[in-house]
Amino acid sequence: MTRISIGYYLLKRLKELDIDTIFGVPGDYNMPFLDLIEDDEELTWGSNVNEFNAAYAADGYARIRGAAALVTTFGVGELSATNGIAGSYAEMLPVIHVVGTPNTSSQLNHAIVHHSLGNGDFDVFSKIAAHLSVASAHLTQERATEQIDRVLRTAFIRKRPGYITFPLDLMTKEIDVSDTTLNTRLDLTVPRNPPDVQEKAVEEILKLIHDAKRPTIVIDGCVLRLRLESEVNAFVVRTGFPTFTAPMGKGAIDEGLANFRGCYSGSVSLEAIQREIERADLLIELGPIKSDFNTGNFSYGLERKRTISLHPFSTTIRYAEYPDVGIVELLPLLTSKLPSHHQPVALDEARPKPSEPKEGTDISQDYLWKVVPDYIPTDSIIVTDTGTAEFGIFNLHGPRQTTFVSQILWGSIGFSVGAALGAALACRRRRLFLFVGDGSFQLTCQEISAFMRHGLTPTIILLNNDGYLIEKMIHGPKRDYNNFPMWSYDKTLDYFGGGRREVNAKRGRCEPSKIGVQVQVKDRKAFEKAMKCANEAPDQIHFIEVVLAPFDAPRELSLLVENSENR
């Protein structure tokens, strides 16, 4: 037996999820746990400015590393983070939310403490969290290790947030832990598919593929959540079938493959892509997420009798359901059983592409998303906010090994700034490009200071179209509620402490991010010059404000709004 604190055990298990940065905000109910985080040489504290942004940062981190951790304080702190946690639940990300709570004795006595509702009820916030997590626990001294393991394992395997309340008096409480438990890593193995049911599913899929004249593949967001990019690319290469991504699946496939055809989103897709899908006699969906923005307002797909869908924990073949036959085990097995030689599917001569932007000097949306790939190196991270940027990248050609981070299902504006911080901390060696609208930026801009404190070097492109453009397109184009005060965006890095040094108790004197390009651009020549300068200085943080016409929107967004039920 080994005697360790409960807090130490929790951190040990979090590190087994490949977590090396923990996000959050200090509060008087969580600080003993924060002491343990700060004293751990393998961990970095996220230094977030509020819980709202911290939750977004954890979400972005989980998209790159596979899991994340967030620490808040009871009541006020955890509720502030709820929007971000809900987004992680909707978009299938295992964020472990640890909430520091009042002493065990205060809770047993129903004491009226600060940050409570004043009624002695300490379960009310946990009840809210239960709807936004796949597993939860109120840690006790007697069962802490079992509770921690259960929540972390369930959250990681099911790809949803986990919720842990951690009483203040238990954080440094020492308990006896068996050497077997301490030396055995968490079992993160996905449960096996039922062999007999899976065998029947494979048999049916192979028969349908054999009989199809024009089978087609659509790759979607669950592939990324389950980290199946390698397996999916192997399947696509082996089949040679025409392959598309849905918007939420962008980045899951090598877009340089000969049989990659583009981004499919129902009626929002390029017309040539819609025609290719409609000609398919078999549609193989890998990890589909049938949300409105992801499917062109539900205009996506073929009739069910021509569709196979491989989900995280089940499979659908035409009208038949195969419960518990998940894609993680099924897809590699299916690939291995495909014939080595098959009749190649005839591809159209050229991959469908957006029309060329109009000539001119002004920066239009069509021009912007056409030239952006010229400045994105291989193995970069592109983060886009809910708004024009999210739709602008649908048909953007992704350089090899590019990771796309967006929130197409939950769609909370401002998400991208915090998410970009988390993504950058998850993998510091990769270049990161953040595209954020002016309205979204005003919600969460404070996290720019955390970027600089950590010495991060993203290129931030702010799209200034002077208002909430999507809302204007849906309703009230001339209403004042769709406008907000104009800011001096090109002074952002200065205002949030650019270049200021500080002393960190853990690491000594810290060097903040070096300031690079910080400019407002209004024409194409200026934009191209700014991006070129930014790319020549990858060790600096850059901020480029791009001034756009107030009502200029990507084609994909315009089409989606035309068919929106909210107009």
XYZ file of C-alpha atoms in Angstrom:
567
model
C 0.000 0.000 0.000
C 1.108 3.557 -0.724
C -0.199 6.604 1.089
C -0.958 9.540 -1.235
C -3.402 12.434 -1.365
C -6.639 12.182 -3.308
C -5.600 15.246 -5.289
C -2.333 13.570 -6.292
C -4.222 10.483 -7.444
C -6.591 12.551 -9.585
C -3.687 14.370 -11.254
C -1.916 11.072 -11.890
C -4.962 9.712 -13.686
C -5.466 12.936 -15.686
C -1.887 12.688 -16.932
C -2.640 9.157 -18.138
C -5.128 10.789 -20.540
C -2.153 12.678 -22.054
C -3.151 15.901 -20.276
C -0.295 18.269 -19.464
C -2.232 21.545 -19.168
C -5.209 22.151 -16.886
C -7.511 25.095 -17.507
C -9.585 27.076 -15.060
C -9.835 29.982 -12.638
C -8.861 30.071 -8.944
C -11.586 30.143 -6.310
C -11.460 29.670 -2.574
C -13.017 26.221 -2.876
C -10.400 24.847 -5.280
C -7.055 26.403 -4.337
C -5.531 23.470 -2.386
C -5.977 21.428 -5.569
C -4.410 24.239 -7.596
C -1.387 24.062 -5.272
C -0.907 20.457 -6.320
C -1.205 21.391 -9.993
C 1.323 24.205 -9.701
C 3.773 22.038 -7.743
C 3.649 19.281 -10.376
C 6.569 19.761 -12.776
C 4.730 17.899 -15.551
C 1.691 20.190 -15.516
C 0.958 23.728 -16.717
C -1.819 25.895 -15.326
C -3.885 27.488 -18.117
C -4.042 30.972 -16.517
C -7.475 31.698 -17.980
C -9.189 35.007 -17.339
C -12.656 33.539 -16.772
C -14.338 30.146 -16.575
C -16.270 30.747 -19.792
C -13.045 30.998 -21.791
C -11.403 28.225 -19.755
C -14.125 25.794 -20.845
C -13.603 26.782 -24.473
C -9.848 26.308 -24.035
C -10.375 22.833 -22.602
C -12.611 22.023 -25.578
C -9.944 23.139 -28.061
C -7.239 21.240 -26.177
C -9.315 18.040 -26.233
C -9.740 18.305 -30.008
C -5.959 18.093 -30.396
C -4.900 15.845 -27.468
C -7.986 13.642 -27.102
C -9.024 14.792 -23.603
C -8.813 17.859 -21.367
C -9.323 19.011 -17.774
C -11.012 22.087 -16.332
C -11.040 23.235 -12.697
C -13.628 25.703 -11.377
C -15.116 26.665 -8.051
C -18.512 25.714 -6.649
C -21.574 27.522 -7.987
C -20.406 30.747 -9.592
C -17.390 29.235 -11.308
C -18.910 26.026 -12.593
C -22.036 27.766 -13.865
C -19.886 30.253 -15.772
C -18.254 27.305 -17.542
C -21.541 25.542 -18.320
C -21.940 26.910 -21.861
C -18.513 25.625 -22.851
C -19.124 22.237 -21.234
C -22.460 21.935 -23.047
C -20.613 22.537 -26.312
C -18.143 19.781 -25.466
C -21.047 17.444 -24.742
C -22.797 18.268 -28.012
C -19.619 17.879 -30.055
C -18.367 14.733 -28.268
C -15.276 15.866 -26.373
C -14.091 14.294 -23.088
C -13.484 17.340 -20.897
C -13.099 16.410 -17.225
C -14.708 19.183 -15.162
C -13.396 19.220 -11.567
C -15.349 21.505 -9.238
C -13.962 22.493 -5.870
C -16.798 22.422 -3.329
C -17.230 23.462 0.330
C -16.001 21.227 3.170
C -17.783 17.932 3.688
C -19.050 19.085 7.093
C -20.595 22.258 5.643
C -22.458 20.198 3.090
C -23.687 17.656 5.652
C -24.939 20.503 7.873
C -26.602 22.323 4.940
C -24.697 25.471 5.873
C -25.590 28.683 4.054
C -22.218 29.448 2.477
C -21.140 31.915 -0.185
C -21.566 30.880 -3.834
C -24.620 28.839 -2.842
C -28.293 29.648 -3.394
C -28.682 30.314 0.311
C -30.939 27.326 0.893
C -28.450 24.712 2.066
C -28.852 22.685 -1.143
C -25.439 21.518 -2.348
C -26.793 19.184 -5.029
C -28.520 21.703 -7.274
C -25.510 22.417 -9.490
C -24.645 18.733 -9.723
C -28.144 18.078 -11.003
C -27.574 20.612 -13.779
C -24.210 19.070 -14.605
C -25.752 15.586 -14.818
C -27.452 16.601 -18.065
C -24.136 17.767 -19.548
C -21.900 14.848 -18.617
C -21.763 11.136 -19.301
C -20.424 10.286 -15.837
C -20.222 12.155 -12.539
C -19.088 11.660 -8.955
C -19.087 13.461 -5.619
C -15.722 12.347 -4.258
C -15.637 10.649 -0.866
C -12.627 9.556 1.148
C -13.698 5.919 1.043
C -14.366 5.583 -2.702
C -12.301 8.334 -4.320
C -10.015 6.138 -6.426
C -12.867 4.054 -7.824
C -14.952 7.180 -8.502
C -12.111 8.965 -10.310
C -11.306 5.944 -12.469
C -14.949 5.403 -13.413
C -15.584 9.020 -14.447
C -12.377 9.392 -16.448
C -12.715 6.047 -18.207
C -16.378 6.554 -19.091
C -15.834 10.101 -20.341
C -12.852 9.090 -22.461
C -14.510 6.068 -24.061
C -17.915 7.698 -24.625
C -16.378 11.002 -25.788
C -18.443 13.236 -23.505
C -17.568 15.420 -20.501
C -17.129 13.974 -17.019
C -18.024 15.892 -13.840
C -16.312 15.566 -10.441
C -17.109 17.533 -7.295
C -14.115 17.666 -4.981
C -14.710 18.826 -1.376
C -12.114 21.270 -0.094
C -11.125 19.121 2.892
C -10.428 16.053 0.726
C -8.044 17.610 -1.786
C -4.921 16.989 0.265
C -6.438 14.177 2.325
C -4.136 11.148 2.263
C -5.497 7.678 1.649
C -4.007 4.196 1.240
C -3.866 3.036 -2.379
C -2.801 -0.466 -3.341
C 0.373 -0.752 -5.385
C -1.604 -2.695 -7.997
C -4.048 0.192 -8.462
C -1.279 2.766 -8.458
C 0.863 0.928 -10.983
C -1.937 -0.087 -13.346
C -2.879 2.509 -15.934
C -6.498 3.330 -16.678
C -8.129 0.827 -18.992
C -9.215 3.002 -21.920
C -10.021 0.129 -24.262
C -13.230 0.506 -26.226
C -15.572 -2.456 -25.540
C -15.435 -5.123 -28.261
C -18.233 -5.467 -30.764
C -20.442 -8.597 -30.495
C -18.588 -11.020 -32.828
C -21.630 -12.701 -34.379
C -23.473 -9.443 -35.023
C -20.334 -7.794 -36.403
C -19.678 -10.735 -38.735
C -23.175 -10.393 -40.176
C -22.723 -6.636 -40.603
C -19.434 -7.093 -42.476
C -21.042 -9.700 -44.716
C -23.918 -7.368 -45.609
C -21.656 -4.362 -46.228
C -19.297 -6.309 -48.481
C -22.247 -7.605 -50.530
C -23.644 -4.086 -51.011
C -20.202 -2.763 -52.004
C -19.766 -5.631 -54.489
C -23.128 -4.940 -56.128
C -22.734 -1.141 -56.252
C -21.790 0.582 -59.496
C -20.931 3.942 -57.942
C -20.292 3.621 -54.195
C -19.395 6.901 -52.486
C -17.935 7.758 -49.057
C -18.778 10.712 -46.795
C -16.550 11.261 -43.759
C -17.949 13.146 -40.772
C -17.143 14.497 -37.322
C -17.223 11.304 -35.246
C -14.145 10.115 -37.128
C -12.206 13.008 -35.609
C -13.668 12.511 -32.138
C -12.681 8.844 -32.176
C -9.265 9.717 -33.662
C -9.740 7.306 -36.561
C -8.043 9.399 -39.243
C -5.476 6.702 -40.099
C -8.087 3.962 -40.306
C -10.375 6.097 -42.468
C -7.580 7.095 -44.846
C -6.636 3.419 -45.202
C -10.247 2.541 -46.090
C -10.489 5.392 -48.613
C -7.202 4.440 -50.286
C -8.090 0.731 -50.387
C -11.509 1.307 -51.963
C -10.636 4.122 -54.346
C -14.266 5.262 -54.045
C -15.158 8.949 -54.542
C -14.787 10.487 -51.086
C -16.197 13.643 -49.507
C -16.141 15.165 -46.063
C -19.067 16.744 -44.290
C -18.182 20.142 -42.744
C -17.682 18.600 -39.282
C -15.409 15.953 -40.779
C -13.071 18.402 -42.482
C -9.462 17.483 -41.757
C -10.138 13.780 -41.292
C -8.921 12.844 -44.775
C -5.869 13.691 -46.839
C -7.332 16.144 -49.355
C -4.466 15.376 -51.714
C -5.786 11.862 -52.445
C -6.845 11.340 -56.057
C -10.331 10.163 -55.038
C -11.044 13.037 -52.630
C -13.795 15.163 -54.166
C -14.586 17.960 -51.699
C -16.958 19.005 -48.916
C -20.557 17.774 -48.993
C -23.303 19.593 -47.089
C -26.527 18.946 -48.961
C -27.917 21.923 -50.877
C -25.140 24.155 -49.514
C -22.528 22.141 -51.445
C -21.047 23.119 -54.772
C -23.492 22.101 -57.509
C -21.023 19.649 -59.059
C -20.610 17.926 -55.687
C -24.375 17.621 -55.268
C -24.605 15.980 -58.688
C -21.881 13.471 -57.820
C -23.639 12.462 -54.596
C -26.986 12.125 -56.371
C -25.424 9.749 -58.919
C -24.183 7.414 -56.167
C -26.034 4.137 -55.777
C -24.456 3.446 -52.368
C -23.514 6.036 -49.757
C -21.103 4.917 -47.010
C -21.254 7.359 -44.093
C -18.368 7.227 -41.638
C -19.192 8.841 -38.279
C -22.174 10.944 -39.434
C -23.552 13.868 -37.412
C -26.852 14.921 -38.960
C -27.168 18.459 -37.558
C -28.716 21.350 -39.495
C -25.560 23.347 -40.292
C -23.657 20.149 -41.107
C -26.255 18.904 -43.588
C -27.391 22.065 -45.389
C -30.526 22.301 -43.262
C -31.174 18.540 -43.539
C -30.887 18.427 -47.334
C -28.035 15.903 -47.079
C -27.811 12.312 -48.217
C -29.586 9.610 -50.162
C -32.629 7.558 -49.351
C -32.065 5.031 -46.597
C -32.146 1.962 -48.863
C -28.924 3.240 -50.481
C -27.078 4.155 -47.268
C -24.673 2.468 -44.837
C -23.843 4.398 -41.652
C -20.994 3.501 -39.296
C -21.526 5.224 -35.935
C -19.369 5.256 -32.785
C -21.416 2.565 -31.047
C -23.741 1.125 -33.690
C -24.080 0.488 -37.419
C -27.035 0.988 -39.770
C -27.195 -0.927 -43.076
C -30.128 0.248 -45.158
C -33.123 -0.447 -42.884
C -31.327 -2.770 -40.451
C -29.787 -1.700 -37.137
C -26.731 -3.443 -35.669
C -26.523 -2.271 -32.036
C -23.144 -2.217 -30.287
C -21.262 -2.715 -33.580
C -19.109 0.425 -33.459
C -16.880 1.926 -36.127
C -13.657 1.682 -34.069
C -13.425 -2.092 -34.468
C -15.607 -2.509 -37.543
C -13.840 -0.188 -40.001
C -10.332 -1.772 -39.879
C -11.943 -5.214 -40.133
C -13.961 -4.111 -43.133
C -10.865 -2.662 -44.816
C -8.961 -5.904 -44.334
C -11.740 -7.906 -46.009
C -12.095 -5.716 -49.086
C -10.867 -7.351 -52.299
C -7.343 -6.430 -53.309
C -8.465 -5.638 -56.828
C -11.750 -4.078 -57.762
C -13.216 -2.154 -60.637
C -12.290 1.502 -60.057
C -15.139 3.972 -59.838
C -15.024 6.497 -62.653
C -14.262 9.963 -61.326
C -15.182 13.204 -63.005
C -12.138 14.693 -64.678
C -11.612 17.559 -62.262
C -12.349 17.931 -58.577
C -15.156 20.470 -58.089
C -13.870 23.881 -57.004
C -15.499 27.194 -56.115
C -15.729 29.779 -58.883
C -12.897 32.264 -59.162
C -13.323 35.504 -57.172
C -14.163 38.638 -59.104
C -11.340 40.907 -60.137
C -10.724 43.899 -57.897
C -8.722 45.235 -54.995
C -11.243 44.900 -52.174
C -11.097 41.898 -49.809
C -14.199 39.816 -50.499
C -15.141 36.568 -48.811
C -14.694 34.701 -52.110
C -11.196 36.111 -52.519
C -10.216 35.513 -48.886
C -10.954 31.796 -48.745
C -9.408 31.283 -52.172
C -5.984 32.677 -51.142
C -5.806 31.646 -47.471
C -4.411 28.149 -48.255
C -1.403 29.817 -49.903
C -0.306 30.950 -46.441
C -1.087 27.828 -44.401
C 1.913 25.498 -43.940
C 1.588 21.723 -43.755
C 0.569 20.360 -40.327
C -1.127 23.558 -39.184
C -4.194 24.104 -36.998
C -6.991 26.309 -38.366
C -9.543 27.554 -35.824
C -12.705 29.267 -37.047
C -15.497 30.876 -35.100
C -19.236 30.511 -35.557
C -19.880 33.039 -38.293
C -18.599 33.704 -41.777
C -15.277 31.950 -41.112
C -16.960 28.674 -40.166
C -18.731 28.561 -43.526
C -15.887 30.064 -45.532
C -13.679 27.029 -44.908
C -16.192 24.484 -46.259
C -14.522 24.493 -49.681
C -11.106 25.723 -48.610
C -8.413 23.329 -49.774
C -6.777 21.984 -46.617
C -2.995 21.612 -46.745
C -1.769 18.154 -45.768
C -2.220 17.223 -42.090
C -4.233 20.361 -41.324
C -6.495 20.159 -38.281
C -9.700 22.204 -38.430
C -11.310 23.350 -35.181
C -14.837 24.773 -35.320
C -18.127 24.363 -33.457
C -20.674 23.695 -36.170
C -23.207 21.886 -33.957
C -23.182 23.903 -30.704
C -22.378 27.177 -32.498
C -21.493 29.467 -29.584
C -19.991 32.707 -30.849
C -16.677 33.570 -29.224
C -15.749 29.890 -28.919
C -12.759 30.181 -31.211
C -10.561 32.460 -29.098
C -10.506 30.180 -26.059
C -10.428 27.057 -28.239
C -7.415 28.401 -30.109
C -5.583 28.925 -26.810
C -6.276 25.325 -25.823
C -5.273 23.968 -29.224
C -2.038 25.967 -29.217
C -1.098 24.685 -25.748
C -1.973 21.130 -26.792
C 0.719 21.180 -29.496
C 3.090 24.137 -29.365
C 5.173 23.016 -32.357
C 2.305 23.444 -34.858
C 1.422 26.744 -36.501
C -2.034 27.984 -35.522
C -4.271 30.323 -37.512
C -7.356 31.795 -35.838
C -10.154 33.296 -37.950
C -12.653 35.153 -35.774
C -15.396 37.686 -36.503
C -15.535 41.056 -34.785
C -18.714 40.199 -32.858
C -17.372 36.874 -31.645
C -14.085 38.464 -30.658
C -15.780 41.009 -28.403
C -17.198 38.159 -26.309
C -13.953 36.382 -25.462
C -11.062 38.670 -26.419
C -9.571 38.628 -22.897
C -7.934 35.282 -23.606
C -5.439 37.061 -25.886
C -3.587 37.944 -22.685
C -3.252 34.227 -21.874
C -1.797 33.582 -25.330
C 0.941 36.101 -24.649
C 1.537 34.974 -21.080
C 2.255 31.453 -22.339
C 4.525 32.749 -25.105
C 2.271 31.363 -27.848
C 2.616 32.565 -31.428
C -0.636 32.219 -33.375
C -1.616 34.280 -36.399
C -4.961 35.883 -35.530
C -7.086 37.108 -38.442
C -10.039 39.200 -37.288
C -12.801 39.564 -39.876
C -14.364 42.988 -39.379
C -17.719 43.275 -41.123
C -19.090 45.743 -38.578
C -21.799 43.746 -36.845
C -23.438 40.380 -36.344
C -23.621 39.399 -40.007
C -25.368 36.019 -39.686
C -28.063 37.564 -37.523
C -28.480 40.412 -40.025
C -28.885 37.892 -42.820
C -31.532 35.970 -40.872
C -33.514 38.875 -39.443
C -33.208 42.604 -38.846
C -30.448 43.695 -41.251
C -30.869 47.320 -40.226
C -31.764 46.774 -36.575
C -29.520 48.341 -33.945
C -29.456 45.133 -31.878
C -27.336 43.527 -34.592
C -24.637 46.166 -34.161
C -22.084 46.907 -31.439
C -19.379 49.523 -30.789
C -16.413 49.526 -33.127
C -13.059 48.792 -31.484
C -9.485 49.594 -32.441
C -8.799 45.931 -33.127
C -5.350 46.504 -34.557
C -4.199 47.665 -31.109
C -5.367 44.477 -29.379
C -1.942 43.027 -28.582
C -0.786 46.282 -27.002
C -3.865 46.603 -24.833
C -3.642 43.035 -23.509
C -0.100 43.448 -22.282
C 2.016 42.717 -25.326
C 5.720 42.508 -24.527
C 5.400 42.747 -20.743
C 7.583 40.373 -18.793
C 6.472 38.775 -15.558
C 7.869 36.467 -12.926
C 6.357 33.008 -12.518
C 6.912 31.328 -9.145
C 7.219 27.944 -10.833
C 9.337 28.796 -13.849
C 11.023 32.070 -12.914
C 11.083 34.975 -15.346
C 8.755 34.326 -18.260
C 9.217 35.666 -21.757
C 5.865 36.671 -23.254
C 5.056 36.313 -26.927
C 7.082 38.556 -29.191
C 4.824 40.954 -31.085
C 4.943 40.646 -34.848
C 2.499 41.974 -37.415
C -0.270 44.095 -35.900
C -2.154 45.840 -38.659
C -5.494 46.696 -40.235
C -5.816 45.805 -43.933
C -8.450 46.982 -46.402
C -7.219 45.679 -49.766
C -5.817 42.486 -51.229
C -2.273 43.728 -51.623
C -2.088 44.763 -47.971
C -3.561 41.435 -46.830
C -1.098 39.401 -48.853
C 1.807 41.482 -47.562
C 0.673 41.044 -43.948
C 0.271 37.272 -44.307
C 3.662 36.970 -45.980
C 5.329 38.900 -43.144
C 3.514 36.788 -40.541
C 4.681 33.564 -42.156
C 8.261 34.812 -42.183
C 8.138 35.212 -38.390
C 6.611 32.000 -36.957
C 8.130 32.765 -33.536
C 5.919 35.859 -33.058
C 2.231 36.507 -32.376
C 0.443 38.330 -35.210
C -2.876 40.173 -35.353
C -4.334 41.094 -38.741
C -7.634 42.970 -38.871
C -9.318 42.393 -42.238
C -11.949 44.977 -43.146
C -14.789 43.471 -45.186
C -17.975 44.863 -46.706
C -20.711 44.725 -44.029
C -23.015 42.341 -45.934
C -20.466 40.228 -47.802
C -20.907 36.555 -46.851
C -19.537 33.228 -48.091
C -21.722 31.519 -50.682
C -22.304 28.579 -48.329
C -23.669 30.806 -45.564
C -25.963 32.668 -47.954
C -27.451 29.400 -49.214
C -27.935 28.066 -45.697
C -29.705 31.214 -44.532
C -32.027 31.147 -47.551
C -33.395 27.812 -46.323
C -33.325 28.582 -42.596
C -36.520 28.061 -40.617
C -35.546 31.072 -38.494
C -35.998 33.664 -41.241
